[in-house]
XYZ file of N, CA and C in Angstrom:
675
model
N 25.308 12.420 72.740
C 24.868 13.020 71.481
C 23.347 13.161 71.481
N 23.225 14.418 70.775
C 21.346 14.402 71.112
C 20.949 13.486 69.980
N 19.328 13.289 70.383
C 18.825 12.528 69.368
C 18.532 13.045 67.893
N 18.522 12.459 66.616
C 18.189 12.528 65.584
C 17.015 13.153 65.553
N 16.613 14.192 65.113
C 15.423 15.082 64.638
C 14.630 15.274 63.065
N 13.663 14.014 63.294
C 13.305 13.523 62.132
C 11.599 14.144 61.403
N 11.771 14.964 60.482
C 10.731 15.583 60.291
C 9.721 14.604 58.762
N 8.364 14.948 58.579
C 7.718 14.272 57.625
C 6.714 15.866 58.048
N 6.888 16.168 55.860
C 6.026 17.285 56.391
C 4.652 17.048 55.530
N 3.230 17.285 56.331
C 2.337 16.571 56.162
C 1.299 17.766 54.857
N 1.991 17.237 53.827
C 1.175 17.598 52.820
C 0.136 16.110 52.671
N -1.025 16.426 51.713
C -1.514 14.923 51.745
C -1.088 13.931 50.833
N -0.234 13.186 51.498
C 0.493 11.933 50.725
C -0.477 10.991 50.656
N 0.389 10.089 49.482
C -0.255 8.635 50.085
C 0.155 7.459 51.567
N -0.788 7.344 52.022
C -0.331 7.127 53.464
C 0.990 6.301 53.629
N 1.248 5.024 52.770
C 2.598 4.595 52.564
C 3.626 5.159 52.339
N 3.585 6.353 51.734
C 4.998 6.919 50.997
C 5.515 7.390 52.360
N 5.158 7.995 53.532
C 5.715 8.079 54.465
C 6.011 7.203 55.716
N 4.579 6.966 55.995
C 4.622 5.859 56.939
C 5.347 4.059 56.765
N 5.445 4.252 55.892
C 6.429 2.695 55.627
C 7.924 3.074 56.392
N 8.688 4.320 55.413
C 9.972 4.533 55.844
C 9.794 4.855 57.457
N 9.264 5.543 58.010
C 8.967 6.085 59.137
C 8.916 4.878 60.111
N 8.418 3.882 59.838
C 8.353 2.473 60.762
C 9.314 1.727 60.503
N 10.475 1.962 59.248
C 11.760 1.873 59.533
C 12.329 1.886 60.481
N 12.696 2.918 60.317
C 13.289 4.001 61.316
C 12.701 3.659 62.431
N 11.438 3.546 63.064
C 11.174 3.644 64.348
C 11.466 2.167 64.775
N 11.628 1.353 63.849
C 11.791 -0.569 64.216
C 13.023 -0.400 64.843
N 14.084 0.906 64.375
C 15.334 0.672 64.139
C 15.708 1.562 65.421
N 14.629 2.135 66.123
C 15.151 3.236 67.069
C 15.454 2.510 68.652
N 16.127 3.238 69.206
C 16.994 2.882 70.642
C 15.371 3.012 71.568
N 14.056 3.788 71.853
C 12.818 3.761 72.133
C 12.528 2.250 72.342
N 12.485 1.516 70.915
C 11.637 0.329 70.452
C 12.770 -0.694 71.209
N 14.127 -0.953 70.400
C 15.583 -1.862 70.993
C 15.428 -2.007 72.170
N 15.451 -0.946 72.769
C 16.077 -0.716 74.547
C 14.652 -2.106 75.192
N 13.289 -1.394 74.472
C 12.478 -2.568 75.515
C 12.746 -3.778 75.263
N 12.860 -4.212 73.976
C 13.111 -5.754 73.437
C 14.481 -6.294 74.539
N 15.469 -5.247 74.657
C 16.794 -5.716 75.378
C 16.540 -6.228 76.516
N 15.582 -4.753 77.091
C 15.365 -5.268 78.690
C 14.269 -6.688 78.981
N 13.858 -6.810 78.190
C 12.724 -7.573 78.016
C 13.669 -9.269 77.233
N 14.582 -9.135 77.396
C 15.862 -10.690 77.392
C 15.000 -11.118 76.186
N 14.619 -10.365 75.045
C 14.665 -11.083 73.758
C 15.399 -11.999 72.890
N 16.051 -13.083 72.798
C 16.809 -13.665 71.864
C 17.583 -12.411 71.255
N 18.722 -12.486 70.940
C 19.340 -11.830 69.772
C 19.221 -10.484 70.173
N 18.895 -9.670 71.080
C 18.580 -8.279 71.215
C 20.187 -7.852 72.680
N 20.326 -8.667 73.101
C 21.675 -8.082 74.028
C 22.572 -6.979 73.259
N 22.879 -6.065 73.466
C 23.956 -5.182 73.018
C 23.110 -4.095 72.002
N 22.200 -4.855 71.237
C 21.472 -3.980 70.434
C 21.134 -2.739 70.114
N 20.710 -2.198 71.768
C 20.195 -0.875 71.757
C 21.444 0.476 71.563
N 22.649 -0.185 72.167
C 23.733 0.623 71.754
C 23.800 1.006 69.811
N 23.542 -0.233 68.795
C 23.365 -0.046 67.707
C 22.352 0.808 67.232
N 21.003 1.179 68.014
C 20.110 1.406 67.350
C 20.099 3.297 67.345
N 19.394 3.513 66.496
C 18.806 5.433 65.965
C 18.181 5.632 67.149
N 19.126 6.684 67.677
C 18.244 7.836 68.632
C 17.664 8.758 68.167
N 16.276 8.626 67.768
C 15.724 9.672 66.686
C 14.356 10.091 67.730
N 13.650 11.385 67.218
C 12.980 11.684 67.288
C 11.869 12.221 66.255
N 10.427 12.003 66.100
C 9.552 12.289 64.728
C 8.854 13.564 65.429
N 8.576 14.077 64.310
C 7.876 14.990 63.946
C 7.308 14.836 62.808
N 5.784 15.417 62.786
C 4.581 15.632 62.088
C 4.503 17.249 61.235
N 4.511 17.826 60.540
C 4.980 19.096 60.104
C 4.110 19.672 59.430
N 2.919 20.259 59.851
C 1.987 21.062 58.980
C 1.939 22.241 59.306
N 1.612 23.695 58.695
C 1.070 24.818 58.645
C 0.414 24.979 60.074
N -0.647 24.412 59.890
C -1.389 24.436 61.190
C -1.244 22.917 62.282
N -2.158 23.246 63.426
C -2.005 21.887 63.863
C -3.486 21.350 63.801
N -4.150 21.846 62.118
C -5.261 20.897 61.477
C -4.631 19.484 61.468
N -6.113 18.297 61.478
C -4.873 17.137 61.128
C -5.662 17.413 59.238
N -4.711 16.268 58.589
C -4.691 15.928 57.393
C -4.936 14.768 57.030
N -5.849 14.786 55.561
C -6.559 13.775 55.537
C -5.301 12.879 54.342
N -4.569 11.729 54.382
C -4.199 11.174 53.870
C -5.207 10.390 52.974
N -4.227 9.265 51.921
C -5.081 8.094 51.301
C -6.318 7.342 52.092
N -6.867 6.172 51.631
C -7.857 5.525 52.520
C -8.264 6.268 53.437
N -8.509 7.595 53.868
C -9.358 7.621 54.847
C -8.473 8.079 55.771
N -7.026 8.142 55.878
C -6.635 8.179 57.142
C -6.630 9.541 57.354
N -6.563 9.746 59.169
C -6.469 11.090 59.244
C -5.050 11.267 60.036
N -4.553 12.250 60.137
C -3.754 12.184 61.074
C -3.043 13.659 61.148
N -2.737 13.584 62.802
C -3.060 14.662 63.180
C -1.426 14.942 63.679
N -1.077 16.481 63.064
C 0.417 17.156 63.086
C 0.579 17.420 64.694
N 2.050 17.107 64.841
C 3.038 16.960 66.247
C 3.099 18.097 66.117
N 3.761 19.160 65.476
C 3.971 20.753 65.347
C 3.890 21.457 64.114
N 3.813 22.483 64.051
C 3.968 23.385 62.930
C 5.403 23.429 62.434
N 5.318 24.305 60.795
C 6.359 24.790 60.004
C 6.816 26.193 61.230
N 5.904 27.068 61.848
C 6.805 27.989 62.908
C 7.431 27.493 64.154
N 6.946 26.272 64.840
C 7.709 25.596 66.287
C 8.057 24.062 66.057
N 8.449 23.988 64.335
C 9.285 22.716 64.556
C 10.670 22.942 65.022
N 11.417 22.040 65.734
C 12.620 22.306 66.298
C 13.532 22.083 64.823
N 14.598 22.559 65.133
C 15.701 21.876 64.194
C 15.363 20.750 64.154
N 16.187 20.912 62.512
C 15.186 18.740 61.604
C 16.881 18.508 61.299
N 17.547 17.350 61.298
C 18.280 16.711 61.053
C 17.970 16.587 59.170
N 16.843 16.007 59.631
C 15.992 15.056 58.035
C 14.958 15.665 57.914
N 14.416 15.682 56.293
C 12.958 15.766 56.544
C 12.569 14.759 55.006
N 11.519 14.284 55.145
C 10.983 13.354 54.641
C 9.862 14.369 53.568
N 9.260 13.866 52.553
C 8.166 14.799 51.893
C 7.645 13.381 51.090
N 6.381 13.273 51.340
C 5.579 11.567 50.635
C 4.982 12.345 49.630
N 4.457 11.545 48.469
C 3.414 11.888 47.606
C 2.608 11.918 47.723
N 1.780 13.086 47.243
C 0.526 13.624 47.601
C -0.165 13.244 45.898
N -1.511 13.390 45.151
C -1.525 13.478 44.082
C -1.143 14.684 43.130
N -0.152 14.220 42.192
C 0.037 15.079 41.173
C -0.374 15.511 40.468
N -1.523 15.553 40.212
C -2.700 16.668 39.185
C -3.139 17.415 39.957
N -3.492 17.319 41.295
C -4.381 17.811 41.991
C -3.400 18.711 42.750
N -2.490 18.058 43.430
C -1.677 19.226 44.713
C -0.772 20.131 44.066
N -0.988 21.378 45.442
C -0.052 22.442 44.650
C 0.705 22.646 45.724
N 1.910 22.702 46.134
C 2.754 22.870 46.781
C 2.680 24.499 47.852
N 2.100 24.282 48.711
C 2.458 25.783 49.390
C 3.365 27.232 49.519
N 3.362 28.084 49.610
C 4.535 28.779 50.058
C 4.822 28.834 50.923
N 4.195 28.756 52.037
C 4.723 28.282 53.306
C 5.952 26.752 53.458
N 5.251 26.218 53.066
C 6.068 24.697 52.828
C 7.371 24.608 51.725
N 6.928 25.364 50.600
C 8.026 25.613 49.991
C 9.607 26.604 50.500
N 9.114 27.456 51.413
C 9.830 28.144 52.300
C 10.789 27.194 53.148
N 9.944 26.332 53.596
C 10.381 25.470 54.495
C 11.498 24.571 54.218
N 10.912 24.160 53.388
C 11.528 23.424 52.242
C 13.181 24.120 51.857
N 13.180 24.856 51.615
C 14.265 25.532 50.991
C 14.962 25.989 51.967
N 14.736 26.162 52.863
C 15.457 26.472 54.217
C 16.448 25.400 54.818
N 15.773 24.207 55.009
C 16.358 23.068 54.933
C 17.089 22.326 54.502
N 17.271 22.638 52.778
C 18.446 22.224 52.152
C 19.280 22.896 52.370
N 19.084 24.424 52.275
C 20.168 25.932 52.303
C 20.650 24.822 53.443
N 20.187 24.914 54.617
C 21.223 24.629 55.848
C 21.926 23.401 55.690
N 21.683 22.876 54.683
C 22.703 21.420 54.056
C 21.968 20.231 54.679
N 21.200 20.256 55.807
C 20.013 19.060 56.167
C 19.897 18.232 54.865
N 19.467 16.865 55.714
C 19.285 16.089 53.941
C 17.413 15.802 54.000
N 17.157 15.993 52.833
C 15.957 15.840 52.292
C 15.011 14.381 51.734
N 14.570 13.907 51.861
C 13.733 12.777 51.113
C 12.373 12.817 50.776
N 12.604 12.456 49.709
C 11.085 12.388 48.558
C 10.961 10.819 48.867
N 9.484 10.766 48.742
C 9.073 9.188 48.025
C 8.186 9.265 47.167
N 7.675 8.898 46.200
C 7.103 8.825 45.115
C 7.126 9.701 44.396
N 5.691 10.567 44.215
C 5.261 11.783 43.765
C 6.047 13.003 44.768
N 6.611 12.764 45.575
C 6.640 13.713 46.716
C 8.184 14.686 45.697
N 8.876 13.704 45.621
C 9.697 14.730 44.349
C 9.253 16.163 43.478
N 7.865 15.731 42.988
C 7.331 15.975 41.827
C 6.590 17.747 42.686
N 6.502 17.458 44.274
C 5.885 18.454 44.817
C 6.919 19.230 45.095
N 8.037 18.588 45.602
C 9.160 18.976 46.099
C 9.773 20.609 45.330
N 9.835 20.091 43.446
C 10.574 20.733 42.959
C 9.806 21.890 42.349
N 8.504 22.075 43.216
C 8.361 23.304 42.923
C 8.962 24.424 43.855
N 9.557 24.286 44.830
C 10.469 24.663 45.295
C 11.637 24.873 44.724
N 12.124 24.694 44.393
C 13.348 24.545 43.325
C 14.602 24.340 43.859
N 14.439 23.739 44.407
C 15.381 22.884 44.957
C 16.210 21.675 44.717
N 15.440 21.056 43.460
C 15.757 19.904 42.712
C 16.408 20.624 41.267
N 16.441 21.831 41.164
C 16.761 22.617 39.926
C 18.414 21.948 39.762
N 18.825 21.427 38.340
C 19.159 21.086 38.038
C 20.266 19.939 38.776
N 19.308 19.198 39.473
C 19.549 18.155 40.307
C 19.209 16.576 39.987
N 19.903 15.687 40.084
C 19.678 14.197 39.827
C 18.441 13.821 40.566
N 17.182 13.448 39.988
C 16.396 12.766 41.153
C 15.288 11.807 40.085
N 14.115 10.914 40.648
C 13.328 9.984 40.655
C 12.419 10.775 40.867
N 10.924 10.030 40.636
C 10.040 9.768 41.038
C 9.024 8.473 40.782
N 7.945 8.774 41.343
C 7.444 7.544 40.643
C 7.126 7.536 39.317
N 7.686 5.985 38.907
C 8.279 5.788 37.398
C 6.659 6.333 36.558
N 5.600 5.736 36.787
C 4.364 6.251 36.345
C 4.186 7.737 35.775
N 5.368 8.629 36.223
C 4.958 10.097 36.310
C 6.438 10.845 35.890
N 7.138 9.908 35.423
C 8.607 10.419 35.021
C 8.207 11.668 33.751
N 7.651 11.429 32.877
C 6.977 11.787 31.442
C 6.375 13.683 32.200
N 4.989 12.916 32.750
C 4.947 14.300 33.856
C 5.980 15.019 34.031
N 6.963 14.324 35.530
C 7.820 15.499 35.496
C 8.441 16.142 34.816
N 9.025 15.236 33.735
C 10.067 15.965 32.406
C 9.017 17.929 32.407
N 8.110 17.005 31.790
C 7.246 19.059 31.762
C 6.765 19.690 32.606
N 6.920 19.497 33.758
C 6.197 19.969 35.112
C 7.433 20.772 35.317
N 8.632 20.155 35.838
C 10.104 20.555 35.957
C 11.001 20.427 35.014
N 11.397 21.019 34.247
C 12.434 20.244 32.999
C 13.927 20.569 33.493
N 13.860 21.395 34.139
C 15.067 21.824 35.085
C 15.788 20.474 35.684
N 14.915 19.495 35.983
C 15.250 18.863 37.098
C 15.660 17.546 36.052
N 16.498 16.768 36.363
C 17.585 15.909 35.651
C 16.869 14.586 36.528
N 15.803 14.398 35.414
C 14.728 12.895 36.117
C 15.363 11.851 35.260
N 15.601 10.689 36.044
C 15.872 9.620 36.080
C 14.834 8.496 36.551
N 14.887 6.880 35.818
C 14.229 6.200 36.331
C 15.002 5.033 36.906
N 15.633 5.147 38.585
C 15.621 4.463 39.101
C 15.196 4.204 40.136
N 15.423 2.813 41.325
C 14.740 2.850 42.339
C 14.885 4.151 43.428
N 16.212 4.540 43.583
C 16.265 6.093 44.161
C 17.786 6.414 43.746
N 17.703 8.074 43.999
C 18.548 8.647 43.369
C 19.292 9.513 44.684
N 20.350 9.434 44.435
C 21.299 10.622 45.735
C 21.913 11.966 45.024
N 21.605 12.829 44.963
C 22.654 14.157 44.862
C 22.292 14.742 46.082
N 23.473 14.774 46.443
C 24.094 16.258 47.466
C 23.324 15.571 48.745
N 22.578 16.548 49.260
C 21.766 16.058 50.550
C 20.377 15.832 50.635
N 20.343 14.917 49.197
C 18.625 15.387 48.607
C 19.128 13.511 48.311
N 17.900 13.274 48.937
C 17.326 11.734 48.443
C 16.530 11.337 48.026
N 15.743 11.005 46.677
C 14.287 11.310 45.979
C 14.177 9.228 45.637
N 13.126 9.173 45.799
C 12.883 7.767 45.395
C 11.502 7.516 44.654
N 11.742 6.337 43.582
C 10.768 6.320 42.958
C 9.583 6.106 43.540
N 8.367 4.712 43.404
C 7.212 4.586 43.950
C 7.424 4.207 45.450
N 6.480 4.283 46.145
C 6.292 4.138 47.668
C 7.591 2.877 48.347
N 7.089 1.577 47.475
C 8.331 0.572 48.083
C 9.669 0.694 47.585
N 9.347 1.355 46.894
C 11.075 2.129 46.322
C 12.102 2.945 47.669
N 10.540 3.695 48.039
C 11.382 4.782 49.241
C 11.417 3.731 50.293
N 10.607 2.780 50.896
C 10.763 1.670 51.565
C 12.221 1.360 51.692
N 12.688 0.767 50.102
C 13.946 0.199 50.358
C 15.489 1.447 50.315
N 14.980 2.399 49.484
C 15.740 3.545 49.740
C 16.653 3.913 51.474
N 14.951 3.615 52.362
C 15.189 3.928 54.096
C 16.123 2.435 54.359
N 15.672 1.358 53.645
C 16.348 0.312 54.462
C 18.396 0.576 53.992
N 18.115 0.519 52.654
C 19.806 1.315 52.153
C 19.987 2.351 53.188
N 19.427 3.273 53.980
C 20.253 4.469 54.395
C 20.207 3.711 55.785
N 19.558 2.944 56.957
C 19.641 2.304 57.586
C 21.091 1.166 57.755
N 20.619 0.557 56.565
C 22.553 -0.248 56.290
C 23.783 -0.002 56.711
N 23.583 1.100 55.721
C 24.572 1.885 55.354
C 25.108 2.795 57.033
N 24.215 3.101 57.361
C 24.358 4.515 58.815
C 24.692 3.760 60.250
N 24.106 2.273 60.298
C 23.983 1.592 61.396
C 24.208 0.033 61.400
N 24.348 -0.083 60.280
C 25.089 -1.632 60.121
C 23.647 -2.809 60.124
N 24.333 -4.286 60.062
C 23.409 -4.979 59.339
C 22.936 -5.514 60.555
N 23.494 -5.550 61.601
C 22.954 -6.389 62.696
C 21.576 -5.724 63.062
N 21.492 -4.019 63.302
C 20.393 -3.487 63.230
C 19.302 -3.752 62.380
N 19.771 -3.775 61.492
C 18.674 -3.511 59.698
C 18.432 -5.181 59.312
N 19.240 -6.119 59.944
C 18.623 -7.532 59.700
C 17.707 -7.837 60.874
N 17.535 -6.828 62.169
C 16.499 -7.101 63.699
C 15.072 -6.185 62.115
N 15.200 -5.137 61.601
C 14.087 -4.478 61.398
C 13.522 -5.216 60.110
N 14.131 -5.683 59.206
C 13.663 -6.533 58.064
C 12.903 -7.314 58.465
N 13.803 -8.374 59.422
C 12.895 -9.491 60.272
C 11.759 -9.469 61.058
N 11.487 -8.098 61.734
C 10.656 -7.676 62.366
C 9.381 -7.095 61.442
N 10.011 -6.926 60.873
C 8.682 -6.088 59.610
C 8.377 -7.059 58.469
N 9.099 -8.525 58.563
C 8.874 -9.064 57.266
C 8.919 -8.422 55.985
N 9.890 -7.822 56.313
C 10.260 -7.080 54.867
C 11.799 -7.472 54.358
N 11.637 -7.225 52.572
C 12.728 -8.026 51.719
C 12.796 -6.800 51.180
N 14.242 -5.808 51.588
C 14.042 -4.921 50.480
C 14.856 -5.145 49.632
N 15.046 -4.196 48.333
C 15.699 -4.362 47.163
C 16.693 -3.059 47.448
N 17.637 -3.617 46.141
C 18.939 -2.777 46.353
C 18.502 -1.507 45.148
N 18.936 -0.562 45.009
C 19.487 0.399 43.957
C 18.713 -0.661 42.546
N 19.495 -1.061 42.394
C 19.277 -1.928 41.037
C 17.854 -3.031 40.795
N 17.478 -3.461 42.302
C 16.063 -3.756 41.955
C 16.169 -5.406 42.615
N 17.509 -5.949 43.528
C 17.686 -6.877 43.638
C 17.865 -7.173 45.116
N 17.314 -8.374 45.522
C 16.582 -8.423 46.915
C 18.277 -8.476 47.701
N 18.540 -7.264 48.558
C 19.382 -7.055 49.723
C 19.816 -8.779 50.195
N 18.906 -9.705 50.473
C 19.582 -10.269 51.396
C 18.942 -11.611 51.111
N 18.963 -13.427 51.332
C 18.069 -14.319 51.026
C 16.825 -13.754 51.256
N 15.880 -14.252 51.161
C 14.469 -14.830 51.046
C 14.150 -14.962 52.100
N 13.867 -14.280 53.426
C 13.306 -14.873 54.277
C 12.375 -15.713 54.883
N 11.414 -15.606 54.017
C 9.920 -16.750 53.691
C 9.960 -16.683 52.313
N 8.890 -17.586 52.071
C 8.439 -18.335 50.561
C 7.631 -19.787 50.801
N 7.002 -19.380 49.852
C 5.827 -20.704 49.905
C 6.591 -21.886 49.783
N 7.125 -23.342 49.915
C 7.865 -24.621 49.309
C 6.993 -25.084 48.468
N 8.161 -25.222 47.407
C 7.091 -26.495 46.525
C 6.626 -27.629 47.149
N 5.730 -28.344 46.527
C 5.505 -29.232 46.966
C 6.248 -30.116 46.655
């Protein structure tokens, strides 16, 4: 089976809203597994058979790079004309007063659902998303901060405040660690726990469920004294 073709298209987000889920996914990929296996890690035998054969992609207009949050820069794998077929595509929040959604990207955008591909927002990235209209009279999130916003930005769009929302092949999640745990739910769910308890552990991460409640014990914590 070929590998998973995983797109993030680089409007300027905040650098988390993508890159968190994205190091998901890559904790979780057969790339990262396979060395830990060969490399007689504890607990890693059989593993790499479990893990995402994926491939990323970077997705801008040009192959300018883009200036994210803090400072970061970072620089696009391919364009909206020579990205290959996307399995997925990812869209982070950019700021919502300020960004305006492209037509180029919005094109893109809409192309992608048409072909039934599934979609993901994280934060604000919803809020860019549905000027596309693609979220038109669709269940989705954003970040809770900006729910009020969207109501009048999009009124079309059937906003909700939870940690993330599913219609059809569209996955929208509220603030940044929202989409965090959103990726670790679709991880679960796609590849089972033996995988997604190697990437939690590996990332020191506790995510939360739908409802806001930690997936799994406590892996650390301070002891009382």
């Amino acid at each position: 089976m070929a590998p998973l073709q995983f797109g993030a298209l680089m409007i300027p987000y905040q650098t988390i809203d993508a890159i968190g889920p994205l190091d998901i996914l890559s904790s979780a990929s057969k790339k990262l597994i396979a060395a830990f296996e060969e490399a007689d890690l504890p607990g890693m035998k059989g593993m790499t058979a479990k893990a995402i054969d994926i491939e990323f992609h970077h997705i801008n207009e040009t192959l300018e790079p883009v200036t994210l949050t803090a400072n970061v820069r970072l620089l696009p794998s391919t364009t909206c004309d020579t990205c290959p077929a996307l399995d997925f595509l990812l869209v982070g929040g950019p700021d919502p007063l300020a960004y305006k959604l492209s037509p180029r990207f919005a094109e893109f955008i809409r192309q992608h659902v048409a072909e039934g591909k599934v979609l993901f927002t994280t934060c604000t990235g919803a809020l860019a998303v549905a000027a596309s209209g693609v979220l038109d009279g669709k269940n989705a999130t954003v970040n809770h901060a900006f729910v009020e916003m969207a109501k009048k930005m999009a009124p079309v769009v059937k906003w909700q405040k939870r940690q993330w929302v599913v219609d059809g092949n569209i996955w929208t999640a509220g603030g940044a660690c929202a989409g965090m745990d959103m990726f670790a739910s679709w991880v679960m769910t796609n590849y089972g726990m033996d995988i997604a308890r190697f990437v939690f552990g590996a990332l020191d991460f506790e995510p939360r469920d739908v409802e806001g409640a930690l997936v799994l014990p406590r892996q650390h914590g301070v002891k009382s004294a």
